[in-house]
Amino acid sequence: MSKTETTERDMAAAGAQLSTAPKEELIQAGGPTLGVIGWIRWFWRQLTSMRVALILLFLLSLGAIPGSLIPQNSADELKVRSFKEAHETLAPIYDKLQLFDVYSSVWFSAIYILLFISLIGCIIPRTWQFVGQLRGRPPAAPKRLTRLPAYTTWRTGSAPEDVREAALALLRKRRFRAHPAGDAVAAEKGYLREVGNLVFHIALIVMLVAFAMGQLFKSEGGKLIVEGDGFSNTLTQYDDFRSGSLFSTDELAPFSFTLNQFTGTYETSGPQRGTPRTFEADVTYSRPDGGKKRSVIRVNEPLEIDGSKVYLLSHGYAPVVTVKDGKGKVVYHGAVPLLPIDNNVTSTGVIKVMDGYRDKTGKKQQLGFPAFFVPTYAGKGKGQMFSQFPGLAFPALNLSAYHGDLRVDGGLPQNVYQLDTSKMKPFKGAGGDIFKKTLLPGETMTLPEGAGSITFEKEIKEWASFQISQQPGNGLALAGAIAAIAGLVGSLFIQRRRVWVRAVRGDDGVTVVEMAGLGRSESAKLPEELADLAVTLHSVAPTAPEAEEADQAVEADQAVEADEVPAEGAQK
Amino acid sequence: MNLAAATNESLAEMSNVLVYSAMAVYTLAFLAHIAEWVLGSRSKVGRTAAALTAAGPAPAQVRVQVAQRGGGTAVLAKPPKVVTRSAAGARDVPDGPGAAGGDEKGDLYGRIAVSLTTLAFLVAAAGVVARALSVQRAPWGNMYEFSLTFSTVAVGAYLGFLVARKNVRWMGLPLVTTVLLDLGIATTWLYTESDQLVPALHSYWLWIHVSTAIFCGAVFYLGAVATLLYLFRDAYENTLARGGTPSGFARSVLERLPAAASLDKFAYRVNAAVFPLWTFTIIAGAIWAGDAWGRYWGWDAKEVWSFITWVAYAAYLHARATAGWKGRKAAYVALIAFACWLFNYYGVNIFVNSLHSYAGV
Ligand code: HEM
């Protein structure tokens, strides 16, 4: 065996196990020839290699892109529908590729599941390896310390044993794991780097598990509430409700709350006139133990009750109307929530009178009033019924009227904000057009032919819609996230490094001290640390009197191996 | 309470004047940097070539560093020297002499450029503060304010490196150039009147999440500049090592940059140091989203691209630990990662309809 070969092997041993990163194996193009088990092992080795982890990371980010450019069902189903209408040829292809549900698609799931299997397959052996490293000892000093990235030497009058002993004490004091090995002391420090790295990767798994738990057990529902009304947390009270596949309804926390008041303020002047400034919902909530409490829910400040969170989502107006029949009997009185259709809260909806109304002849009928509401009216004759400002500056309500059968009893679920006119007839105005009128607060619209009237009351209520959600696993996800950051910091900022101190008696009887350092990656800190250690050790074992020449001799020795470049210390 | 009334028009006006002044001073700094490069001598040219051709592919050379500690008082003999050498296989070439190339006149212009950059930074920072006071909130409510803060923080980080005596002066010209570009875009296309925030942005998380996001971006940017220059410089060194003749541009410009290994190391340190903070930024954003929108993660476009950026930087860190990916390939990954960050910032706000776009273009 040649000398260089021995040296190389020696160096490799010195650097061995300085991290737990998996060794890169050459990819065998043809795969293994060992049958099924051989194939499985081959596949497993590929999957848990750094290269494949890297590729999977790439694929994960690539795979996430389409979801940000193509509308997603999970975010906005309406947008998906209009996209599908606009792209008739493309849409079916996208549908097949699950591009409208990227993040729950088979292929996206496949990427991250593979990545996490790879991750687990990577962590387990690395953890064992690391435990082994903790049990074992730093490797003995390589023969030629001069070949290490940082090196220093001097000659001293102290005995080699004393120097080694001092070095051992010094290194241990600096919290190196150090032990004497032959004519040298071997030491290592910075194991926390590996701990940090493992913690980080494990934390990724914890976070994934937490997300999965959240998805499976979550529940989430929406509820629109008009000022003065309440909500209690049972399934039937929700306007819409979604839940994870393992959720059961008795997990709904028993609480209720009432919306006392909603307050919205808007920029009143300047270029951003109309931009919302504050949204606040003043609520009183009650807990199962009977206690009542008042609280304010804002856009960024959900209310937390018994592990459920109540978020303020949106708001709108609910004009109060009174409908009377031909005889003056009140058949409907109440606030009707209308849905905003633009930023200035122009709102639409339908006022439906289901029971109690009889026409002139005394026959039971239902009434429907398609409504347009604007909180700030432009004024009569000034264009359309579009609001000029989102606040209640000059409210107006535009109504038309229908009578007949609302078809609400047919069993089919019906949109409360739309009128099914298939069995309704409009009231006709004087000119034969649909009867229509714009009302200001307090005004009444009298239906033709003594069919009754509808009054737009002065009181205009607001409504707020809330999302009530319950998602277990959030605490776990947060803990995972914090652990991930802590692990990362340890992994990226802690250097794992080895130091060897060799002290032997030279031919002339003077002790030669050699110190060398090796890090996992090159770092400016390593030579500094070594210098620091050397200076301290040097104070115990100072340079022997004839050091000057000896020092030079060593330097000259090195110069044989490689050329020397003038001091570079000035430049980092 | 009428929050709009709180907006102080004259402060906003002042902020604008300060920003324009900063641009003027940056322009002067830009010119001074040009002078530094033009007047800087090229006498040191050939150092790299000499180092590479003399040593050839032979084992790495030995550098001598004097131990920095003077040692204890008791030590009379001179302390031992620490010798460093680069790892086996790594190319060991000296850093270039810098833009001034050791030329006194060039160096003078370089110093003037740094002083002007410092002045411009202070003026721009004052502009940011005035803007913040005028709106009485964190000055990160829209893209104009974001761009303003971004460039100011990037320059601040650069000056911080200079103060810490890191070898970063070579970055002056590219940085000032792009900062001018950024401010130009901000003032001409992204300008938004100073105003209050929409309610969804009203949260202390704005301070936490957005400030770290801007800081990460600014420092990632410095890393990206170093990475890009590394690619050029590395190609130059490769040409030399192969015995080829690099172009005149390479000989006069790239020669003055630090060695490819130094650039690469700088870029890695910067990216690695910022990565945990970027992780934190995303988590803070998720917590905020949990409060504001009722879900922590909803694959909104901004969230998606933050995630992509994060995964890309993770891939970069992995690439550096993977055989066959170190060096140029890892550098490409780093550039892609930064491109993702940029797209997240400009692209998503402009091209993609996102919940975040209410922040105003
Ligand atoms: C979910 C995907 C993953 C992410 C986001 C991720 C992220 C990271 C990050 C940010 C680092 C940098 C820390 C450092 O340089 O010390 C790192 C290091 C590392 N990762 Fe991953 N990782 C993932 C999956 C994996 C997988 C599947 C493996 C196994 C094949 C793996 C093995 C490693 C190793 C060995 C290191 C240490 C490299 C070194 O010592 O420098 N990681 N990872």
mmCIF file of C-alpha atoms in Angstrom, chain A residues 8 12 42 47 57 106 126 135 172 176 205 282 301 305 348 354 386 397 402 428 449 472 491 517 540:
data_model
loop_
_atom_site.group_PDB
_atom_site.id
_atom_site.type_symbol
_atom_site.label_atom_id
_atom_site.label_comp_id
_atom_site.label_asym_id
_atom_site.label_seq_id
_atom_site.Cartn_x
_atom_site.Cartn_y
_atom_site.Cartn_z
ATOM 1 C CA GLU A 8 -6.010 9.083 2.707
ATOM 2 C CA ALA A 12 -11.056 9.420 6.166
ATOM 3 C CA TRP A 42 -32.848 -1.140 -3.536
ATOM 4 C CA LEU A 47 -35.968 6.543 -1.314
ATOM 5 C CA LEU A 57 -38.295 18.507 -2.244
ATOM 6 C CA VAL A 106 -53.437 12.057 -5.548
ATOM 7 C CA ARG A 126 -29.485 8.512 11.635
ATOM 8 C CA ARG A 135 -21.589 5.907 23.027
ATOM 9 C CA ARG A 172 -12.768 18.763 29.035
ATOM 10 C CA PHE A 176 -15.138 18.696 24.585
ATOM 11 C CA ILE A 205 -43.182 14.794 11.086
ATOM 12 C CA ASP A 282 -70.258 43.137 20.264
ATOM 13 C CA GLU A 301 -59.444 38.741 17.206
ATOM 14 C CA ILE A 305 -64.998 29.521 23.841
ATOM 15 C CA THR A 348 -79.686 42.248 -2.691
ATOM 16 C CA MET A 354 -94.716 32.715 3.889
ATOM 17 C CA PHE A 386 -75.576 51.323 -6.604
ATOM 18 C CA LEU A 397 -84.501 50.308 -0.411
ATOM 19 C CA TYR A 402 -94.670 39.199 -6.444
ATOM 20 C CA LYS A 428 -98.288 45.251 -12.163
ATOM 21 C CA GLU A 449 -105.514 47.037 -5.965
ATOM 22 C CA PRO A 472 -57.660 19.819 17.415
ATOM 23 C CA SER A 491 -28.298 22.506 13.253
ATOM 24 C CA GLY A 517 -8.667 20.622 14.206
ATOM 25 C CA VAL A 540 1.132 25.528 30.556
#
